[in-house]
Amino acid sequence: MIYVSSIKMSSSGKPNVLLEGELILNHSLIINQVQLIQGHHRLFLNFPQVRNQRLIYPLNTDLYQYLLNQVIEYYAHSKSDS
C-alpha cells in the first residue's frame, strides 16, 4: 500500500501553477518538482520532466487520484490558513 507521509509544497508565481514542491511516500521515497496545475476544466498534477519526458508518474488511475486528492486537500487547508 502506498501512502503520502508528507507534502511539502508552496505557492508558485508561475501561471496556472497553484503549488509546487515535493511528495514523500511511505517515509521512503521523495518525488521533487511536483506541481498542482489549474487546467481549463480541472486540477491536475504535473510530475518531474527532463526534455519533455516524464521521469516519474503513477501507472494506474487509483494511485494518481489518491495523490491528486491528497494534494488538493493540502492546498485547500493551506488556503484556509492564509
PDB file of C-alpha atoms in Angstrom:
ATOM      1  CA  MET A   1       0.000   0.000   0.000  1.00  0.00           C
ATOM      2  CA  ILE A   2       1.394   3.373  -0.996  1.00  0.00           C
ATOM      3  CA  TYR A   3       0.509   6.366   1.152  1.00  0.00           C
ATOM      4  CA  VAL A   4       1.545  10.001   1.331  1.00  0.00           C
ATOM      5  CA  SER A   5       3.548  10.504   4.508  1.00  0.00           C
ATOM      6  CA  SER A   6       4.396  14.162   3.850  1.00  0.00           C
ATOM      7  CA  ILE A   7       3.613  17.005   1.482  1.00  0.00           C
ATOM      8  CA  LYS A   8       5.965  19.982   1.316  1.00  0.00           C
ATOM      9  CA  MET A   9       4.612  22.380  -1.264  1.00  0.00           C
ATOM     10  CA  SER A  10       4.355  26.140  -1.566  1.00  0.00           C
ATOM     11  CA  SER A  11       2.667  28.708  -3.780  1.00  0.00           C
ATOM     12  CA  SER A  12       4.159  29.327  -7.178  1.00  0.00           C
ATOM     13  CA  GLY A  13       4.453  32.501  -9.210  1.00  0.00           C
ATOM     14  CA  LYS A  14       4.135  30.537 -12.447  1.00  0.00           C
ATOM     15  CA  PRO A  15       0.900  30.904 -14.438  1.00  0.00           C
ATOM     16  CA  ASN A  16      -1.679  28.187 -13.641  1.00  0.00           C
ATOM     17  CA  VAL A  17       0.655  26.523 -11.092  1.00  0.00           C
ATOM     18  CA  LEU A  18      -1.089  26.656  -7.727  1.00  0.00           C
ATOM     19  CA  LEU A  19       1.536  24.726  -5.739  1.00  0.00           C
ATOM     20  CA  GLU A  20       4.920  23.149  -6.335  1.00  0.00           C
ATOM     21  CA  GLY A  21       7.176  21.075  -4.140  1.00  0.00           C
ATOM     22  CA  GLU A  22       7.650  17.512  -3.016  1.00  0.00           C
ATOM     23  CA  LEU A  23       5.682  14.445  -2.003  1.00  0.00           C
ATOM     24  CA  ILE A  24       7.107  11.853   0.360  1.00  0.00           C
ATOM     25  CA  LEU A  25       5.646   8.362   0.026  1.00  0.00           C
ATOM     26  CA  ASN A  26       5.798   5.702   2.745  1.00  0.00           C
ATOM     27  CA  HIS A  27       8.571   7.642   4.536  1.00  0.00           C
ATOM     28  CA  SER A  28      10.820   6.129   1.846  1.00  0.00           C
ATOM     29  CA  LEU A  29      10.539   7.936  -1.492  1.00  0.00           C
ATOM     30  CA  ILE A  30      10.703  11.647  -2.319  1.00  0.00           C
ATOM     31  CA  ILE A  31       9.239  12.976  -5.545  1.00  0.00           C
ATOM     32  CA  ASN A  32      10.518  16.507  -6.145  1.00  0.00           C
ATOM     33  CA  GLN A  33       9.171  19.104  -8.596  1.00  0.00           C
ATOM     34  CA  VAL A  34       5.525  18.036  -8.339  1.00  0.00           C
ATOM     35  CA  GLN A  35       3.081  20.756  -9.380  1.00  0.00           C
ATOM     36  CA  LEU A  36      -0.627  21.241  -8.804  1.00  0.00           C
ATOM     37  CA  ILE A  37      -1.908  22.831 -12.022  1.00  0.00           C
ATOM     38  CA  GLN A  38      -5.168  24.690 -12.638  1.00  0.00           C
ATOM     39  CA  GLY A  39      -6.311  23.435 -16.037  1.00  0.00           C
ATOM     40  CA  HIS A  40      -9.234  24.734 -18.071  1.00  0.00           C
ATOM     41  CA  HIS A  41     -11.689  22.231 -16.594  1.00  0.00           C
ATOM     42  CA  ARG A  42      -9.976  20.652 -13.592  1.00  0.00           C
ATOM     43  CA  LEU A  43      -6.945  20.485 -11.326  1.00  0.00           C
ATOM     44  CA  PHE A  44      -4.199  18.019 -12.176  1.00  0.00           C
ATOM     45  CA  LEU A  45      -0.703  17.006 -11.071  1.00  0.00           C
ATOM     46  CA  ASN A  46       2.397  17.565 -13.153  1.00  0.00           C
ATOM     47  CA  PHE A  47       5.344  15.298 -12.339  1.00  0.00           C
ATOM     48  CA  PRO A  48       9.085  15.949 -12.931  1.00  0.00           C
ATOM     49  CA  GLN A  49      10.237  16.093 -16.549  1.00  0.00           C
ATOM     50  CA  VAL A  50      13.509  16.312 -18.452  1.00  0.00           C
ATOM     51  CA  ARG A  51      13.357  17.492 -22.064  1.00  0.00           C
ATOM     52  CA  ASN A  52       9.549  16.997 -22.091  1.00  0.00           C
ATOM     53  CA  GLN A  53       9.847  13.399 -20.911  1.00  0.00           C
ATOM     54  CA  ARG A  54       8.273  12.492 -17.583  1.00  0.00           C
ATOM     55  CA  LEU A  55      10.684  10.862 -15.132  1.00  0.00           C
ATOM     56  CA  ILE A  56       8.135   9.711 -12.559  1.00  0.00           C
ATOM     57  CA  TYR A  57       4.413   9.124 -12.901  1.00  0.00           C
ATOM     58  CA  PRO A  58       1.747   6.812 -11.477  1.00  0.00           C
ATOM     59  CA  LEU A  59       0.946   3.781 -13.606  1.00  0.00           C
ATOM     60  CA  ASN A  60      -2.674   3.469 -12.545  1.00  0.00           C
ATOM     61  CA  THR A  61      -5.536   5.901 -12.091  1.00  0.00           C
ATOM     62  CA  ASP A  62      -6.255   4.859  -8.497  1.00  0.00           C
ATOM     63  CA  LEU A  63      -2.810   5.957  -7.345  1.00  0.00           C
ATOM     64  CA  TYR A  64      -2.972   9.150  -9.411  1.00  0.00           C
ATOM     65  CA  GLN A  65      -6.408  10.037  -7.959  1.00  0.00           C
ATOM     66  CA  TYR A  66      -5.171   9.332  -4.430  1.00  0.00           C
ATOM     67  CA  LEU A  67      -2.138  11.611  -4.890  1.00  0.00           C
ATOM     68  CA  LEU A  68      -4.241  14.319  -6.541  1.00  0.00           C
ATOM     69  CA  ASN A  69      -6.816  14.217  -3.735  1.00  0.00           C
ATOM     70  CA  GLN A  70      -4.097  14.460  -1.081  1.00  0.00           C
ATOM     71  CA  VAL A  71      -2.512  17.500  -2.751  1.00  0.00           C
ATOM     72  CA  ILE A  72      -5.902  19.189  -3.293  1.00  0.00           C
ATOM     73  CA  GLU A  73      -6.709  18.663   0.389  1.00  0.00           C
ATOM     74  CA  TYR A  74      -3.316  20.144   1.312  1.00  0.00           C
ATOM     75  CA  TYR A  75      -3.995  23.119  -0.982  1.00  0.00           C
ATOM     76  CA  ALA A  76      -7.446  23.725   0.493  1.00  0.00           C
ATOM     77  CA  HIS A  77      -6.022  23.577   4.013  1.00  0.00           C
ATOM     78  CA  SER A  78      -3.166  25.958   3.143  1.00  0.00           C
ATOM     79  CA  LYS A  79      -5.625  28.440   1.598  1.00  0.00           C
ATOM     80  CA  SER A  80      -7.822  28.399   4.689  1.00  0.00           C
ATOM     81  CA  ASP A  81      -4.780  29.144   6.892  1.00  0.00           C
ATOM     82  CA  SER A  82      -3.822  32.269   4.922  1.00  0.00           C
TER      83      SER A  82
END
